């Protein structure tokens, strides 16, 4: 199920929009991965693997689609205060245990991730193509 949703779903969405973007003379694709692609979560093997697959898929597409003026960027959120985040942890209390280890003293809010997605989708520059925007709230520096 996770492979179908996370990896296959992303690939199929890209496949569906690319012809329209080519016809329009360019566009922006922003795919969502996860910090789990880089810091694998215990007992989340398939989830981590599918999100790493999204990164690889996106980076290859970015390279292939530059000639079509299509920018492909990945947003990789860290611990975010969502029901999925809570259910994805090995145990519910593990999610709350993350907070003291976050430099800002809290996990990320979905709104914060959405702001990064909007930035990637609307940035007029090609500079973000093939890039992964790691949104961990500084957790990777502790």
PDB file of C-alpha atoms in Angstrom:
ATOM      1  CA  UNK A   1       0.000   0.000   0.000  1.00  0.00           C
ATOM      2  CA  UNK A   2       2.784   2.463   0.880  1.00  0.00           C
ATOM      3  CA  UNK A   3       4.642   1.683  -2.332  1.00  0.00           C
ATOM      4  CA  UNK A   4       1.474   2.327  -4.344  1.00  0.00           C
ATOM      5  CA  UNK A   5       0.672   5.596  -2.576  1.00  0.00           C
ATOM      6  CA  UNK A   6       4.093   7.113  -1.955  1.00  0.00           C
ATOM      7  CA  UNK A   7       6.156   5.999  -4.930  1.00  0.00           C
ATOM      8  CA  UNK A   8       3.786   4.804  -7.642  1.00  0.00           C
ATOM      9  CA  UNK A   9       1.335   7.632  -6.939  1.00  0.00           C
ATOM     10  CA  UNK A  10       4.073  10.222  -7.255  1.00  0.00           C
ATOM     11  CA  UNK A  11       5.316   8.678 -10.506  1.00  0.00           C
ATOM     12  CA  UNK A  12       1.816   8.536 -11.986  1.00  0.00           C
ATOM     13  CA  UNK A  13       1.072  12.161 -11.041  1.00  0.00           C
ATOM     14  CA  UNK A  14       4.304  13.270 -12.690  1.00  0.00           C
ATOM     15  CA  UNK A  15       3.527  11.188 -15.756  1.00  0.00           C
ATOM     16  CA  UNK A  16       0.088  12.827 -15.992  1.00  0.00           C
ATOM     17  CA  UNK A  17       1.255  16.460 -15.724  1.00  0.00           C
ATOM     18  CA  UNK A  18       4.449  16.381 -17.790  1.00  0.00           C
ATOM     19  CA  UNK A  19       2.733  16.426 -21.221  1.00  0.00           C
ATOM     20  CA  UNK A  20       0.661  19.449 -20.151  1.00  0.00           C
ATOM     21  CA  UNK A  21       3.723  21.253 -18.833  1.00  0.00           C
ATOM     22  CA  UNK A  22       5.623  20.518 -22.024  1.00  0.00           C
ATOM     23  CA  UNK A  23       2.744  21.934 -24.066  1.00  0.00           C
ATOM     24  CA  UNK A  24       2.695  25.033 -21.833  1.00  0.00           C
ATOM     25  CA  UNK A  25       6.427  25.580 -22.289  1.00  0.00           C
ATOM     26  CA  UNK A  26       7.450  24.638 -18.756  1.00  0.00           C
ATOM     27  CA  UNK A  27       6.254  24.265 -15.223  1.00  0.00           C
ATOM     28  CA  UNK A  28       7.009  23.245 -11.654  1.00  0.00           C
ATOM     29  CA  UNK A  29       6.713  19.844 -10.011  1.00  0.00           C
ATOM     30  CA  UNK A  30       7.092  19.665  -6.245  1.00  0.00           C
ATOM     31  CA  UNK A  31       7.192  16.144  -4.842  1.00  0.00           C
ATOM     32  CA  UNK A  32       6.948  15.328  -1.155  1.00  0.00           C
ATOM     33  CA  UNK A  33       9.486  12.960   0.369  1.00  0.00           C
ATOM     34  CA  UNK A  34      10.403  12.746   4.048  1.00  0.00           C
ATOM     35  CA  UNK A  35      13.328  13.099   6.356  1.00  0.00           C
ATOM     36  CA  UNK A  36      12.903   9.329   6.711  1.00  0.00           C
ATOM     37  CA  UNK A  37      14.585   8.994   3.318  1.00  0.00           C
ATOM     38  CA  UNK A  38      17.788  10.237   4.972  1.00  0.00           C
ATOM     39  CA  UNK A  39      17.304   9.304   8.630  1.00  0.00           C
ATOM     40  CA  UNK A  40      15.428   5.998   8.369  1.00  0.00           C
ATOM     41  CA  UNK A  41      12.809   5.355  11.015  1.00  0.00           C
ATOM     42  CA  UNK A  42      12.970   2.069  12.872  1.00  0.00           C
ATOM     43  CA  UNK A  43      10.129  -0.263  11.945  1.00  0.00           C
ATOM     44  CA  UNK A  44       9.340   1.955   8.947  1.00  0.00           C
ATOM     45  CA  UNK A  45      11.391   0.169   6.295  1.00  0.00           C
ATOM     46  CA  UNK A  46       8.947   0.454   3.409  1.00  0.00           C
ATOM     47  CA  UNK A  47       7.988   4.047   4.243  1.00  0.00           C
ATOM     48  CA  UNK A  48      11.643   5.130   4.320  1.00  0.00           C
ATOM     49  CA  UNK A  49      12.374   3.231   1.105  1.00  0.00           C
ATOM     50  CA  UNK A  50       9.421   4.755  -0.762  1.00  0.00           C
ATOM     51  CA  UNK A  51      10.394   8.272   0.282  1.00  0.00           C
ATOM     52  CA  UNK A  52      13.987   7.644  -0.830  1.00  0.00           C
ATOM     53  CA  UNK A  53      12.483   6.437  -4.109  1.00  0.00           C
ATOM     54  CA  UNK A  54      10.579   9.715  -4.462  1.00  0.00           C
ATOM     55  CA  UNK A  55      13.869  11.577  -4.089  1.00  0.00           C
ATOM     56  CA  UNK A  56      15.587   9.431  -6.746  1.00  0.00           C
ATOM     57  CA  UNK A  57      12.611   9.658  -9.120  1.00  0.00           C
ATOM     58  CA  UNK A  58      12.468  13.436  -8.738  1.00  0.00           C
ATOM     59  CA  UNK A  59      16.180  13.989  -9.259  1.00  0.00           C
ATOM     60  CA  UNK A  60      16.205  11.903 -12.437  1.00  0.00           C
ATOM     61  CA  UNK A  61      13.100  13.703 -13.721  1.00  0.00           C
ATOM     62  CA  UNK A  62      14.738  17.045 -12.929  1.00  0.00           C
ATOM     63  CA  UNK A  63      17.667  16.130 -15.111  1.00  0.00           C
ATOM     64  CA  UNK A  64      15.513  14.769 -17.919  1.00  0.00           C
ATOM     65  CA  UNK A  65      13.067  17.680 -17.949  1.00  0.00           C
ATOM     66  CA  UNK A  66      15.440  20.645 -17.931  1.00  0.00           C
ATOM     67  CA  UNK A  67      15.246  20.800 -21.731  1.00  0.00           C
ATOM     68  CA  UNK A  68      11.468  21.237 -21.337  1.00  0.00           C
ATOM     69  CA  UNK A  69      11.869  24.043 -18.773  1.00  0.00           C
ATOM     70  CA  UNK A  70      10.218  21.918 -16.099  1.00  0.00           C
ATOM     71  CA  UNK A  71      11.672  22.390 -12.625  1.00  0.00           C
ATOM     72  CA  UNK A  72      11.393  19.421 -10.277  1.00  0.00           C
ATOM     73  CA  UNK A  73      11.964  19.989  -6.575  1.00  0.00           C
ATOM     74  CA  UNK A  74      11.513  17.770  -3.516  1.00  0.00           C
ATOM     75  CA  UNK A  75      10.322  18.880  -0.098  1.00  0.00           C
ATOM     76  CA  UNK A  76      11.460  16.506   2.659  1.00  0.00           C
ATOM     77  CA  UNK A  77       9.730  17.338   5.958  1.00  0.00           C
ATOM     78  CA  UNK A  78      10.905  16.140   9.318  1.00  0.00           C
ATOM     79  CA  UNK A  79       8.696  15.500  12.336  1.00  0.00           C
ATOM     80  CA  UNK A  80       5.435  17.311  11.676  1.00  0.00           C
ATOM     81  CA  UNK A  81       2.383  17.599  13.912  1.00  0.00           C
ATOM     82  CA  UNK A  82      -0.019  15.526  11.845  1.00  0.00           C
ATOM     83  CA  UNK A  83      -2.062  12.430  12.567  1.00  0.00           C
ATOM     84  CA  UNK A  84       0.104  10.560  10.044  1.00  0.00           C
ATOM     85  CA  UNK A  85       3.239  11.590  11.904  1.00  0.00           C
ATOM     86  CA  UNK A  86       1.850  10.345  15.170  1.00  0.00           C
ATOM     87  CA  UNK A  87       0.676   7.061  13.674  1.00  0.00           C
ATOM     88  CA  UNK A  88       3.940   6.598  11.760  1.00  0.00           C
ATOM     89  CA  UNK A  89       6.072   6.532  14.904  1.00  0.00           C
ATOM     90  CA  UNK A  90       6.869   3.116  16.379  1.00  0.00           C
ATOM     91  CA  UNK A  91       4.807   4.084  19.439  1.00  0.00           C
ATOM     92  CA  UNK A  92       2.608   7.170  20.034  1.00  0.00           C
ATOM     93  CA  UNK A  93       4.776   8.406  22.905  1.00  0.00           C
ATOM     94  CA  UNK A  94       7.820   8.451  20.610  1.00  0.00           C
ATOM     95  CA  UNK A  95       6.312  11.375  18.691  1.00  0.00           C
ATOM     96  CA  UNK A  96       6.092  13.460  21.863  1.00  0.00           C
ATOM     97  CA  UNK A  97       9.655  12.456  22.763  1.00  0.00           C
ATOM     98  CA  UNK A  98      10.920  14.252  19.669  1.00  0.00           C
ATOM     99  CA  UNK A  99       9.930  17.697  20.942  1.00  0.00           C
ATOM    100  CA  UNK A 100      12.754  18.165  23.468  1.00  0.00           C
ATOM    101  CA  UNK A 101      15.265  17.304  20.724  1.00  0.00           C
ATOM    102  CA  UNK A 102      13.979  19.955  18.351  1.00  0.00           C
ATOM    103  CA  UNK A 103      16.041  23.185  18.433  1.00  0.00           C
ATOM    104  CA  UNK A 104      12.851  25.282  18.490  1.00  0.00           C
ATOM    105  CA  UNK A 105      11.321  23.097  21.204  1.00  0.00           C
ATOM    106  CA  UNK A 106       8.517  21.780  19.022  1.00  0.00           C
ATOM    107  CA  UNK A 107       7.812  19.676  15.967  1.00  0.00           C
ATOM    108  CA  UNK A 108       6.878  21.373  12.714  1.00  0.00           C
ATOM    109  CA  UNK A 109       3.395  22.561  11.862  1.00  0.00           C
ATOM    110  CA  UNK A 110       1.803  21.521   8.549  1.00  0.00           C
ATOM    111  CA  UNK A 111       1.468  25.219   7.636  1.00  0.00           C
ATOM    112  CA  UNK A 112       5.254  25.563   7.759  1.00  0.00           C
ATOM    113  CA  UNK A 113       5.730  22.709   5.313  1.00  0.00           C
ATOM    114  CA  UNK A 114       3.023  24.153   3.064  1.00  0.00           C
ATOM    115  CA  UNK A 115       4.912  27.461   2.933  1.00  0.00           C
ATOM    116  CA  UNK A 116       8.014  25.681   1.643  1.00  0.00           C
ATOM    117  CA  UNK A 117       5.950  23.825  -0.976  1.00  0.00           C
ATOM    118  CA  UNK A 118       4.433  27.122  -2.162  1.00  0.00           C
ATOM    119  CA  UNK A 119       7.908  28.669  -2.308  1.00  0.00           C
ATOM    120  CA  UNK A 120       9.210  25.788  -4.443  1.00  0.00           C
ATOM    121  CA  UNK A 121       6.142  25.856  -6.696  1.00  0.00           C
ATOM    122  CA  UNK A 122       6.207  29.604  -7.310  1.00  0.00           C
ATOM    123  CA  UNK A 123       9.908  30.466  -7.327  1.00  0.00           C
ATOM    124  CA  UNK A 124      10.578  31.855 -10.801  1.00  0.00           C
ATOM    125  CA  UNK A 125      14.157  30.590 -10.874  1.00  0.00           C
ATOM    126  CA  UNK A 126      15.347  27.265 -12.242  1.00  0.00           C
ATOM    127  CA  UNK A 127      17.842  27.081  -9.367  1.00  0.00           C
ATOM    128  CA  UNK A 128      15.710  24.625  -7.341  1.00  0.00           C
ATOM    129  CA  UNK A 129      15.599  21.925  -9.989  1.00  0.00           C
ATOM    130  CA  UNK A 130      16.831  18.592  -8.680  1.00  0.00           C
ATOM    131  CA  UNK A 131      17.136  19.968  -5.154  1.00  0.00           C
ATOM    132  CA  UNK A 132      15.766  18.500  -1.954  1.00  0.00           C
ATOM    133  CA  UNK A 133      14.531  21.106   0.500  1.00  0.00           C
ATOM    134  CA  UNK A 134      15.106  19.518   3.894  1.00  0.00           C
ATOM    135  CA  UNK A 135      12.557  20.912   6.335  1.00  0.00           C
ATOM    136  CA  UNK A 136      13.576  19.461   9.691  1.00  0.00           C
ATOM    137  CA  UNK A 137      13.213  22.539  11.851  1.00  0.00           C
ATOM    138  CA  UNK A 138      16.895  22.295  12.672  1.00  0.00           C
ATOM    139  CA  UNK A 139      16.640  18.747  14.007  1.00  0.00           C
ATOM    140  CA  UNK A 140      19.514  17.647  11.777  1.00  0.00           C
ATOM    141  CA  UNK A 141      21.920  19.977  13.597  1.00  0.00           C
ATOM    142  CA  UNK A 142      21.437  18.532  17.072  1.00  0.00           C
TER     143      UNK A 142
END
